[in-house]
Amino acid sequence: MLVDSHCHLDFPDFADDLDGVVARAGRAGVGIMLSIGTHITRHPQVLKIAERFEQVYCSVGIHPHEAGTEPPATVETLLSLADHPKVVAFGETGLDYYYDKSPRERQRDSFRIHIDAARRAGLPVIIHTRDADADMAAILEEEMGQGAFTGLIHCFSAGPDFATTALRLGLYLSASGIMTFKTAESLRETLASVPLDRLLVETDSPYLAPLPHRGKRNEPAYVALTAARLAEIRGISSAALAEATTANFLRLFSKVRR
């Protein structure tokens, strides 16, 4: 069984085809999908999809792009929303200095609030980071010093130095369709060296479709293509990669029913 550890099933791209998307994922061997929250104000829609499909779980959080426009979340609000059995993580949250769609201070404040909620609840935090490695590493180091928490660097696309920092802090890394792109050789080299027990796979669908679907709508079924490429660069079978990444997911997202 494979797990798509990061998709956005509430996005309009799937509105007219959600049953088909979920069915195709199942036929591709994807047994669990984690649909990620990006807006507190849209959490009811995310949760409704998770309640509708047995194999779909969800998270609650505010994407860094939305940190300047969403009502600021409190730790108490996040903890309350995470009390639902289908809500298994916080985020996605983090820092995005590439697009800078929200003030950086608001991004940092929101990120720390999500980490605090994760620490208190004992649930993982799903971390988005782009062009912010120095600030991200500093916040992770500081917050881990305030008390341990678990988490995942989703759609990992940074270099080996940041990978080393994240792994040292006990975090997991998730490979997306980016690692199948022809220009991603350095990323493949980094992912080939990550301990197998700290790797997950994802689609980030509807974005970042792996080859040969690059440029088209992504969907959870395509996580099998990313997993196959990841298995290839690591020199193991697809079955072994699926077994390891699924075990890692269930260890990290411990609230998910086996």
XYZ file of C-alpha atoms in Angstrom:
258
model
C 0.000 0.000 0.000
C 1.086 3.548 -0.758
C 0.121 6.716 1.084
C -0.292 10.139 -0.495
C 0.866 12.168 2.488
C -0.063 15.551 1.013
C -2.914 16.428 -1.349
C -5.597 19.113 -1.548
C -8.836 17.313 -2.283
C -10.940 20.363 -1.378
C -9.467 22.461 -4.191
C -11.785 23.401 -7.097
C -9.666 21.308 -9.501
C -11.299 18.184 -8.041
C -14.831 19.465 -7.518
C -16.373 17.693 -10.510
C -14.322 14.511 -10.297
C -13.695 13.724 -6.648
C -15.225 10.249 -6.673
C -13.162 9.363 -9.727
C -9.979 10.772 -8.183
C -10.410 8.689 -5.047
C -11.299 5.577 -7.039
C -8.258 5.914 -9.318
C -6.036 6.331 -6.271
C -7.330 3.071 -4.889
C -6.681 1.263 -8.153
C -3.110 2.612 -8.100
C -2.563 1.078 -4.662
C -2.983 4.291 -2.651
C -4.706 3.219 0.546
C -4.557 6.474 2.511
C -4.707 10.120 1.462
C -4.008 13.099 3.701
C -5.905 16.169 2.516
C -4.159 19.280 3.771
C -5.685 22.384 5.291
C -4.560 25.778 3.997
C -7.230 28.091 5.474
C -8.897 27.921 8.880
C -11.975 29.443 7.257
C -12.197 26.531 4.803
C -11.575 23.787 7.339
C -15.233 22.610 7.308
C -14.942 21.786 3.590
C -11.674 19.900 4.130
C -13.145 17.942 7.023
C -16.318 17.118 5.093
C -14.272 15.299 2.440
C -12.326 13.374 5.083
C -15.592 12.308 6.698
C -17.001 11.237 3.326
C -14.169 8.840 2.415
C -12.870 6.241 4.861
C -9.345 6.358 3.390
C -9.036 10.165 3.562
C -7.733 12.051 6.600
C -7.021 15.746 6.945
C -5.027 18.424 8.723
C -5.950 21.865 10.016
C -3.847 24.944 9.507
C -2.984 28.134 7.673
C -0.633 28.098 4.679
C 2.075 30.780 4.837
C 0.555 32.374 1.727
C -2.616 32.968 3.742
C -1.027 34.088 7.013
C -1.694 37.740 6.224
C -5.358 37.370 5.258
C -6.764 34.502 7.340
C -7.957 35.286 10.871
C -4.937 34.563 13.095
C -5.288 31.119 14.628
C -4.750 30.585 18.328
C -3.280 27.442 19.780
C -6.601 26.784 21.483
C -8.518 27.035 18.199
C -6.161 24.609 16.477
C -6.331 22.152 19.365
C -10.114 22.293 19.376
C -10.357 21.592 15.643
C -7.835 18.759 15.932
C -10.034 16.973 18.458
C -11.928 15.369 15.552
C -10.800 11.779 14.831
C -10.171 12.543 11.160
C -7.869 15.514 11.893
C -4.405 14.021 12.324
C -1.956 16.931 11.960
C -1.446 20.703 11.934
C -0.606 22.703 8.829
C 0.428 23.190 6.303
C 2.336 26.029 7.855
C 5.797 27.474 7.543
C 7.665 30.090 5.529
C 7.523 31.045 1.861
C 9.922 33.832 0.941
C 9.764 33.018 -2.772
C 6.286 34.422 -3.378
C 6.123 36.564 -0.202
C 2.339 36.650 -0.360
C 2.126 37.378 3.373
C 4.278 39.556 5.627
C 7.207 37.492 6.820
C 6.608 38.328 10.474
C 3.030 37.066 10.180
C 4.321 33.878 8.583
C 6.808 33.334 11.404
C 4.219 34.035 14.120
C 1.682 31.688 12.539
C 4.313 28.980 12.163
C 5.238 29.148 15.838
C 1.582 28.904 16.857
C 1.158 25.734 14.798
C 4.318 24.251 16.332
C 3.030 24.992 19.820
C -0.256 23.252 19.006
C 1.633 20.258 17.606
C 3.779 20.061 20.727
C 0.770 20.195 23.058
C -1.343 17.723 21.097
C 1.439 15.282 20.294
C 0.520 15.484 16.611
C 2.863 16.287 13.728
C 3.169 19.664 12.033
C 3.311 19.743 8.224
C 5.946 22.259 7.162
C 6.105 24.277 3.949
C 9.405 26.031 3.290
C 10.635 27.811 0.178
C 13.611 30.158 -0.138
C 13.656 30.442 3.661
C 16.162 27.813 4.774
C 18.080 30.030 7.235
C 15.004 31.368 9.048
C 13.328 27.959 8.923
C 16.333 26.216 10.462
C 16.636 28.882 13.173
C 12.970 28.620 14.155
C 13.030 24.833 14.170
C 16.155 24.806 16.368
C 14.683 27.348 18.772
C 11.264 25.723 18.985
C 12.714 22.243 19.440
C 14.665 23.688 22.340
C 11.367 24.742 23.916
C 10.115 21.164 23.832
C 10.129 18.330 21.349
C 7.558 18.045 18.567
C 7.215 15.893 15.456
C 6.838 17.044 11.897
C 7.327 16.659 8.185
C 9.068 18.876 5.642
C 6.566 18.451 2.850
C 7.544 18.615 -0.818
C 11.204 18.618 0.143
C 13.236 20.522 -2.462
C 16.139 21.992 -0.484
C 19.756 20.895 -0.423
C 21.713 18.459 1.719
C 22.567 20.996 4.451
C 18.943 21.710 5.279
C 18.119 18.002 4.999
C 20.820 17.280 7.579
C 19.382 19.897 9.949
C 15.831 18.616 9.597
C 16.864 15.006 10.116
C 18.993 15.886 13.148
C 15.934 17.523 14.698
C 13.930 14.338 14.193
C 11.796 15.521 11.281
C 10.727 13.516 8.248
C 11.105 14.519 4.581
C 8.537 13.979 1.842
C 9.333 13.500 -1.853
C 6.978 14.997 -4.427
C 6.764 14.869 -8.209
C 9.520 17.491 -8.402
C 12.089 14.757 -7.889
C 11.068 13.157 -11.192
C 11.820 16.298 -13.207
C 14.841 16.187 -15.519
C 16.373 19.260 -13.845
C 16.151 17.779 -10.321
C 19.342 15.720 -10.286
C 20.721 17.414 -7.162
C 17.444 16.803 -5.340
C 17.531 13.140 -6.317
C 21.068 12.895 -4.937
C 19.913 14.357 -1.625
C 16.876 12.083 -1.379
C 19.014 9.049 -2.196
C 21.016 9.678 0.977
C 18.117 10.267 3.401
C 17.596 7.360 5.829
C 14.800 5.192 4.477
C 12.946 5.302 7.793
C 12.527 9.098 7.486
C 11.046 9.330 3.973
C 7.459 9.802 2.821
C 5.925 10.360 -0.621
C 3.258 12.807 -1.733
C 1.637 14.469 -4.717
C 0.795 17.989 -3.466
C -1.989 17.559 -5.984
C -3.455 19.233 -7.928
C 0.049 20.686 -8.352
C 3.455 19.250 -9.333
C 2.414 16.257 -11.399
C 5.355 13.861 -11.870
C 6.656 12.828 -15.249
C 5.138 11.937 -17.667
C 2.208 14.127 -16.551
C 4.171 17.286 -15.769
C 2.129 20.407 -16.520
C -1.205 18.616 -16.131
C -3.475 18.288 -13.121
C -1.903 16.074 -10.517
C -3.912 13.577 -8.464
C -3.221 11.085 -5.650
C -2.922 8.088 -7.999
C 0.256 9.626 -9.406
C 2.085 9.208 -6.110
C 2.865 5.734 -7.451
C 5.012 7.329 -10.178
C 6.990 9.380 -7.685
C 7.414 6.340 -5.442
C 8.677 4.246 -8.347
C 11.282 6.877 -9.267
C 12.343 7.208 -5.630
C 12.732 3.431 -5.364
C 14.836 3.455 -8.529
C 17.308 6.075 -7.281
C 17.634 4.245 -3.981
C 18.193 0.877 -5.625
C 15.280 -0.920 -3.972
C 12.049 -2.427 -5.238
C 8.856 -0.405 -5.481
C 7.285 -2.818 -2.998
C 10.044 -2.175 -0.452
C 9.726 1.582 -0.927
C 5.956 1.404 -0.480
C 6.287 -0.701 2.655
C 8.844 1.660 4.202
C 7.115 4.935 3.387
C 3.735 3.651 4.552
C 5.249 2.459 7.831
C 6.898 5.859 8.246
C 3.607 7.641 7.620
C 1.761 5.541 10.178
C 4.527 6.085 12.732
C 4.466 9.859 12.258
C 0.708 10.288 11.833
C -0.068 8.009 14.738
C -3.696 9.103 14.962
C -4.486 7.434 11.622
C -6.306 4.155 12.103
C -4.339 1.129 10.879
